[in-house]
């Protein structure tokens, strides 16, 4: 691969996408930081919504996932090196990477769901929207319902304990299709596109498969993309502008009749273009490899898992305590957001080392038993 820090900068992109999702959920719960109508309208439109466009960030997750999972098979060029590929090992790796941490956080969420009856929602000077207050309170769950949410490969239609987990079930299912994608891309991109259209239209596989396979194609052409755009500065900048415009275009379609699938597809193309720009920009790679961004990227999965629990159980208490100091809405918003993010990152750091690292190690030991 072109350099030794590609994992660092790609992880950082994932971390920034996770932060965008967390920020969007905070904004859905507590609104934008300003009350002025013009200010809200500006912050709600591209490109100014870039920092909290969670929908675009989800598109980035899927394109990035296809790219990251595929990269190691294209070390020698544009043909996948499958000589040492082991389907059982790959499947176990993915299951242990995602499922055990999810189950632990789900169990914590279930315990808080049963115990968190005194969260100070209504007493806050910055009250949350019904989207947050009704997430648990308006969705009674039985023990059987909770157990259904543990089956990550087939979650129920209404996910309550960890509402954001709908993306994880798609991520796990799509990642298990990677071996098929690698075999087909060996025959050419046309075969890959035909396969994607076939399984999406006839078998009901998520349309996010197209995002995932776009990431695979970027991985396949990693060297060519880097070589082509590094020496063509104007084209590289144009790629950035086009990618940014497509990526943030969802904000323009909020009141349109455009099908949601088209909106997702456009933001996915934007995510792909931005990743191609990152592949060719050594300056951006150096920026994304800063220690703080690398750390956020490292714990991004845990942050994605844990952040709704913080918004539901911790943020209201933070705001409740802050209003004894100030009644200014903007200060409450900024303080609540900053402290909530700090709590999410702190807990994510703990979850990464206490859940993710042991889960990955357990997966390796399990694979060793089959070797």
Coordinates of C-alpha atoms in Angstrom, one line a residue:
X1 CA 0.0 0.0 0.0
X2 CA 1.1 3.5 -0.7
X3 CA 2.1 4.4 2.9
X4 CA 2.2 3.0 6.4
X5 CA -0.3 5.4 8.0
X6 CA -3.3 4.7 5.8
X7 CA -5.1 2.8 8.6
X8 CA -4.5 5.8 10.9
X9 CA -6.1 8.3 8.6
X10 CA -9.0 6.1 7.6
X11 CA -9.7 5.3 11.2
X12 CA -9.8 9.1 11.8
X13 CA -12.3 9.6 9.1
X14 CA -14.5 6.9 10.8
X15 CA -14.1 8.8 14.1
X16 CA -15.2 12.1 12.5
X17 CA -18.2 10.4 11.0
X18 CA -19.1 8.9 14.4
X19 CA -18.8 12.4 15.9
X20 CA -21.2 13.8 13.2
X21 CA -23.8 11.1 14.1
X22 CA -23.4 11.9 17.9
X23 CA -23.8 15.6 17.1
X24 CA -26.9 15.1 15.0
X25 CA -28.5 13.1 17.7
X26 CA -27.7 15.9 20.2
X27 CA -29.2 18.5 17.8
X28 CA -32.3 16.4 17.2
X29 CA -32.7 16.2 21.0
X30 CA -31.9 19.8 21.9
X31 CA -32.0 21.8 18.7
X32 CA -29.3 24.0 17.1
X33 CA -27.2 26.2 19.3
X34 CA -28.9 29.5 18.1
X35 CA -32.6 30.5 18.3
X36 CA -32.5 33.1 15.5
X37 CA -34.5 31.8 12.5
X38 CA -31.9 32.9 10.0
X39 CA -29.0 31.3 12.0
X40 CA -30.9 28.0 12.2
X41 CA -31.7 28.1 8.5
X42 CA -28.1 28.6 7.7
X43 CA -26.8 25.9 10.0
X44 CA -29.4 23.5 8.6
X45 CA -28.2 23.9 5.0
X46 CA -25.1 22.6 3.2
X47 CA -22.3 23.2 3.5
X48 CA -22.8 24.5 7.0
X49 CA -24.5 21.3 8.2
X50 CA -21.4 19.3 7.4
X51 CA -20.4 18.9 11.1
X52 CA -23.7 17.3 12.1
X53 CA -25.0 15.6 9.0
X54 CA -25.4 12.1 10.5
X55 CA -27.1 10.7 7.4
X56 CA -24.1 11.5 5.2
X57 CA -21.9 10.1 8.0
X58 CA -23.8 6.8 7.7
X59 CA -23.1 6.7 4.0
X60 CA -19.4 7.3 4.8
X61 CA -19.5 4.4 7.3
X62 CA -20.6 1.9 4.6
X63 CA -18.2 3.1 1.9
X64 CA -15.3 3.3 4.3
X65 CA -16.1 -0.2 5.7
X66 CA -16.0 -1.7 2.2
X67 CA -12.7 0.1 1.6
X68 CA -11.0 -0.8 4.8
X69 CA -12.0 -4.5 4.8
X70 CA -10.8 -4.8 1.2
X71 CA -7.5 -3.0 1.3
X72 CA -5.3 -5.8 2.6
X73 CA -6.3 -8.0 -0.4
X74 CA -5.0 -5.5 -2.9
X75 CA -1.4 -5.1 -1.6
X76 CA 0.0 -6.5 -4.8
X77 CA -2.2 -4.5 -7.3
X78 CA -5.7 -4.4 -8.6
X79 CA -6.2 -8.1 -8.5
X80 CA -7.2 -9.5 -5.0
X81 CA -4.7 -11.7 -3.3
X82 CA -6.9 -14.5 -2.0
X83 CA -4.2 -17.1 -1.7
X84 CA -4.4 -17.1 2.1
X85 CA -8.0 -16.1 2.5
X86 CA -9.9 -18.3 5.0
X87 CA -13.7 -17.8 5.0
X88 CA -14.2 -19.3 8.5
X89 CA -11.5 -17.1 10.0
X90 CA -12.8 -14.0 8.2
X91 CA -16.4 -14.6 9.4
X92 CA -15.3 -15.3 13.0
X93 CA -13.2 -12.1 12.9
X94 CA -16.2 -10.0 11.9
X95 CA -18.5 -11.6 14.4
X96 CA -16.2 -11.1 17.3
X97 CA -15.3 -7.6 16.2
X98 CA -18.8 -6.4 16.3
X99 CA -21.1 -8.6 18.3
X100 CA -19.7 -9.1 21.8
X101 CA -19.1 -5.4 22.5
X102 CA -22.6 -4.8 21.2
X103 CA -24.1 -7.4 23.5
X104 CA -22.4 -5.9 26.6
X105 CA -23.6 -2.3 25.8
X106 CA -27.0 -3.7 25.0
X107 CA -27.1 -5.4 28.4
X108 CA -26.1 -2.1 30.0
X109 CA -28.8 -0.3 28.0
X110 CA -31.4 -2.8 29.2
X111 CA -30.4 -2.3 32.8
X112 CA -30.7 1.5 32.4
X113 CA -33.9 1.2 30.5
X114 CA -35.4 -0.6 33.6
X115 CA -33.8 1.7 36.1
X116 CA -33.8 5.2 34.6
X117 CA -37.1 6.5 35.7
X118 CA -35.9 9.7 37.4
X119 CA -34.1 11.4 34.5
X120 CA -34.8 15.1 34.8
X121 CA -36.2 15.8 31.3
X122 CA -39.0 18.2 32.1
X123 CA -37.1 20.3 34.8
X124 CA -34.5 21.5 32.4
X125 CA -34.3 25.1 31.0
X126 CA -33.2 23.4 27.8
X127 CA -35.8 20.7 27.5
X128 CA -35.2 17.8 25.0
X129 CA -37.5 17.0 22.1
X130 CA -40.0 14.1 22.2
X131 CA -37.6 12.2 20.0
X132 CA -35.3 11.7 23.0
X133 CA -37.9 11.6 25.8
X134 CA -40.0 9.0 24.0
X135 CA -37.1 6.8 22.9
X136 CA -37.6 4.5 25.9
X137 CA -40.7 5.8 27.7
X138 CA -43.0 5.4 24.7
X139 CA -41.7 1.9 23.8
X140 CA -42.4 -0.7 26.5
X141 CA -40.3 -3.8 26.1
X142 CA -40.7 -7.3 27.5
X143 CA -37.7 -9.6 28.3
X144 CA -38.4 -11.3 25.0
X145 CA -38.3 -8.0 23.1
X146 CA -35.0 -7.2 24.6
X147 CA -33.6 -10.6 23.7
X148 CA -34.6 -10.0 20.1
X149 CA -32.5 -6.9 20.0
X150 CA -29.5 -9.1 20.9
X151 CA -29.6 -10.9 17.5
X152 CA -27.5 -8.4 15.6
X153 CA -27.9 -10.1 12.2
X154 CA -31.7 -9.7 12.3
X155 CA -32.8 -6.9 14.5
X156 CA -36.5 -6.1 15.0
X157 CA -38.1 -3.4 12.9
X158 CA -38.3 -1.0 15.9
X159 CA -34.9 -1.0 17.7
X160 CA -35.4 0.6 21.1
X161 CA -32.5 -0.1 23.5
X162 CA -29.8 1.1 21.0
X163 CA -31.8 2.8 18.2
X164 CA -28.6 3.5 16.2
X165 CA -27.9 -0.3 15.9
X166 CA -29.9 -0.5 12.7
X167 CA -26.7 0.4 10.9
X168 CA -24.7 -2.3 12.7
X169 CA -26.9 -5.2 11.5
X170 CA -26.5 -3.9 7.9
X171 CA -22.7 -3.5 8.4
X172 CA -22.4 -7.1 9.7
X173 CA -24.5 -8.6 6.9
X174 CA -22.7 -6.6 4.2
X175 CA -19.2 -7.4 5.5
X176 CA -20.0 -11.1 5.3
X177 CA -20.6 -10.6 1.5
X178 CA -17.1 -9.3 1.0
X179 CA -15.7 -12.6 -0.1
X180 CA -18.2 -12.7 -3.0
X181 CA -17.4 -9.2 -3.9
X182 CA -13.7 -10.0 -4.0
X183 CA -14.3 -13.0 -6.3
X184 CA -16.5 -10.9 -8.7
X185 CA -14.2 -7.9 -8.8
X186 CA -11.5 -10.2 -10.1
X187 CA -13.6 -10.6 -13.2
X188 CA -14.3 -6.9 -13.5
X189 CA -16.3 -4.0 -12.1
X190 CA -19.2 -4.8 -14.4
X191 CA -19.7 -8.2 -12.7
X192 CA -19.6 -6.4 -9.3
X193 CA -22.3 -3.9 -10.3
X194 CA -24.5 -6.7 -11.9
X195 CA -24.2 -8.7 -8.7
X196 CA -25.1 -5.7 -6.5
X197 CA -28.2 -4.8 -8.6
X198 CA -29.3 -8.4 -8.6
X199 CA -29.2 -9.1 -4.9
X200 CA -30.6 -5.6 -4.0
X201 CA -33.6 -5.9 -6.4
X202 CA -34.4 -9.6 -6.2
X203 CA -33.1 -10.8 -2.8
X204 CA -33.9 -7.7 -0.7
X205 CA -30.4 -7.0 0.4
X206 CA -29.9 -3.5 1.7
X207 CA -29.1 -0.9 -0.9
X208 CA -26.2 0.1 1.2
X209 CA -24.4 -2.8 -0.5
X210 CA -23.8 -0.3 -3.3
X211 CA -21.9 1.9 -0.8
X212 CA -19.9 -1.1 0.5
X213 CA -18.9 -2.2 -3.0
X214 CA -17.9 1.4 -4.0
X215 CA -15.5 1.2 -1.1
X216 CA -14.2 -2.1 -2.4
X217 CA -13.6 -0.5 -5.8
X218 CA -11.7 2.3 -4.3
X219 CA -9.5 -0.2 -2.4
X220 CA -8.9 -2.1 -5.7
X221 CA -7.8 1.1 -7.4
X222 CA -6.0 2.6 -4.4
X223 CA -2.6 3.0 -6.1
X224 CA -4.1 4.2 -9.4
X225 CA -6.2 6.9 -7.6
X226 CA -3.3 8.1 -5.5
X227 CA -1.0 8.2 -8.6
X228 CA -3.5 10.0 -10.8
X229 CA -4.6 12.7 -8.5
X230 CA -1.4 13.5 -6.7
X231 CA 0.1 15.1 -9.8
X232 CA -3.1 16.8 -10.9
X233 CA -3.8 19.4 -8.3
X234 CA -6.7 21.1 -10.0
X235 CA -8.5 17.9 -10.6
X236 CA -7.9 16.8 -7.1
X237 CA -9.4 20.0 -5.8
X238 CA -12.4 19.6 -8.2
X239 CA -12.8 16.1 -6.8
X240 CA -13.0 17.6 -3.3
X241 CA -15.6 20.2 -4.3
X242 CA -17.7 17.6 -6.1
X243 CA -17.4 15.1 -3.2
X244 CA -18.3 17.8 -0.6
X245 CA -21.3 19.0 -2.6
X246 CA -22.7 15.4 -3.1
X247 CA -21.9 14.4 0.5
X248 CA -23.8 17.4 2.0
X249 CA -26.6 17.4 -0.6
X250 CA -29.1 15.7 1.7
X251 CA -29.8 19.0 3.5
X252 CA -31.2 20.3 0.2
X253 CA -33.7 17.4 -0.1
X254 CA -35.4 17.7 3.3
X255 CA -38.6 19.1 1.8
X256 CA -38.4 17.5 -1.7
X257 CA -40.1 14.4 -3.0
X258 CA -36.9 12.7 -3.9
X259 CA -36.9 9.0 -2.8
X260 CA -34.7 8.4 0.3
X261 CA -32.8 5.7 -1.6
X262 CA -31.6 8.4 -4.1
X263 CA -30.6 10.7 -1.3
X264 CA -28.5 7.9 0.3
X265 CA -27.0 7.0 -3.1
X266 CA -25.9 10.7 -3.7
X267 CA -24.3 11.0 -0.3
X268 CA -22.6 7.7 -0.9
X269 CA -21.0 8.9 -4.1
X270 CA -19.9 12.0 -2.2
X271 CA -18.4 9.9 0.5
X272 CA -16.5 7.9 -2.2
X273 CA -15.2 11.1 -3.8
X274 CA -14.0 12.4 -0.4
X275 CA -12.2 9.1 0.3
X276 CA -10.5 9.3 -3.1
X277 CA -9.4 12.8 -2.3
X278 CA -8.0 11.5 1.0
X279 CA -6.1 8.7 -0.8
X280 CA -4.4 11.3 -3.0
X281 CA -3.7 14.1 -0.4
X282 CA -0.7 13.6 1.8
X283 CA -1.5 16.8 3.6
X284 CA -4.9 15.5 4.6
X285 CA -3.5 12.2 5.6
X286 CA -1.0 14.0 7.9
X287 CA -3.7 16.0 9.4
X288 CA -5.9 13.0 10.0
X289 CA -3.0 11.2 11.6
X290 CA -2.8 13.6 14.5
X291 CA -2.9 11.7 17.8
X292 CA -6.2 13.2 19.0
X293 CA -8.0 12.3 15.7
X294 CA -6.4 8.8 15.7
X295 CA -7.6 8.2 19.3
X296 CA -11.2 9.3 18.3
X297 CA -11.0 7.0 15.4
X298 CA -9.7 4.1 17.5
X299 CA -12.7 4.3 19.9
X300 CA -15.3 5.3 17.3
X301 CA -17.1 2.0 17.4
X302 CA -17.5 2.2 21.2
X303 CA -18.5 5.9 20.9
X304 CA -21.2 4.9 18.4
X305 CA -22.5 2.2 20.7
X306 CA -22.5 4.2 23.9
X307 CA -23.5 7.7 22.9
X308 CA -27.3 7.2 23.0
X309 CA -27.0 6.0 26.6
X310 CA -25.2 9.2 27.5
X311 CA -27.8 11.4 25.7
X312 CA -30.6 9.6 27.5
X313 CA -29.2 9.2 31.0
X314 CA -26.3 11.6 31.5
X315 CA -26.9 14.7 29.3
X316 CA -30.2 15.7 31.0
X317 CA -28.4 15.6 34.4
X318 CA -25.6 17.7 33.0
X319 CA -28.0 20.3 31.8
X320 CA -30.0 20.1 35.0
X321 CA -26.8 20.9 37.0
X322 CA -25.7 23.6 34.6
X323 CA -28.9 25.6 34.9
X324 CA -28.0 26.4 38.5
X325 CA -25.1 28.4 37.1
X326 CA -26.6 29.9 33.9
X327 CA -30.0 30.2 32.3
X328 CA -28.5 31.3 28.9
X329 CA -29.8 28.8 26.3
X330 CA -26.7 29.0 24.1
X331 CA -24.3 28.5 27.1
X332 CA -26.4 25.5 28.2
X333 CA -26.4 24.1 24.7
X334 CA -22.6 24.4 24.3
X335 CA -21.9 23.2 27.8
X336 CA -24.2 20.3 27.5
X337 CA -22.8 19.3 24.1
X338 CA -19.1 19.7 25.2
X339 CA -19.6 17.7 28.4
X340 CA -21.7 15.0 26.7
X341 CA -19.0 14.5 24.1
X342 CA -16.4 14.4 26.7
X343 CA -18.3 11.7 28.7
X344 CA -18.9 9.7 25.5
X345 CA -15.2 9.8 24.6
X346 CA -14.1 8.9 28.1
X347 CA -16.6 5.9 28.3
X348 CA -15.6 4.9 24.8
X349 CA -11.9 4.8 25.8
X350 CA -12.8 2.5 28.6
X351 CA -15.1 0.4 26.4
X352 CA -12.4 0.0 23.8
X353 CA -9.9 -1.4 26.2
X354 CA -12.4 -3.4 28.3
X355 CA -14.6 -4.7 25.6
X356 CA -13.3 -4.3 22.1
X357 CA -9.7 -5.4 22.6
X358 CA -10.6 -8.5 24.7
X359 CA -13.3 -9.4 22.1
X360 CA -10.8 -9.2 19.3
X361 CA -8.4 -11.3 21.3
X362 CA -11.1 -13.9 22.0
X363 CA -11.9 -14.0 18.3
X364 CA -8.2 -14.8 17.5
X365 CA -8.1 -17.5 20.1
X366 CA -11.3 -19.0 18.7
X367 CA -9.8 -18.9 15.2
X368 CA -6.7 -20.7 16.6
X369 CA -8.9 -23.5 17.8
X370 CA -10.0 -24.2 14.2
X371 CA -6.5 -23.9 12.7

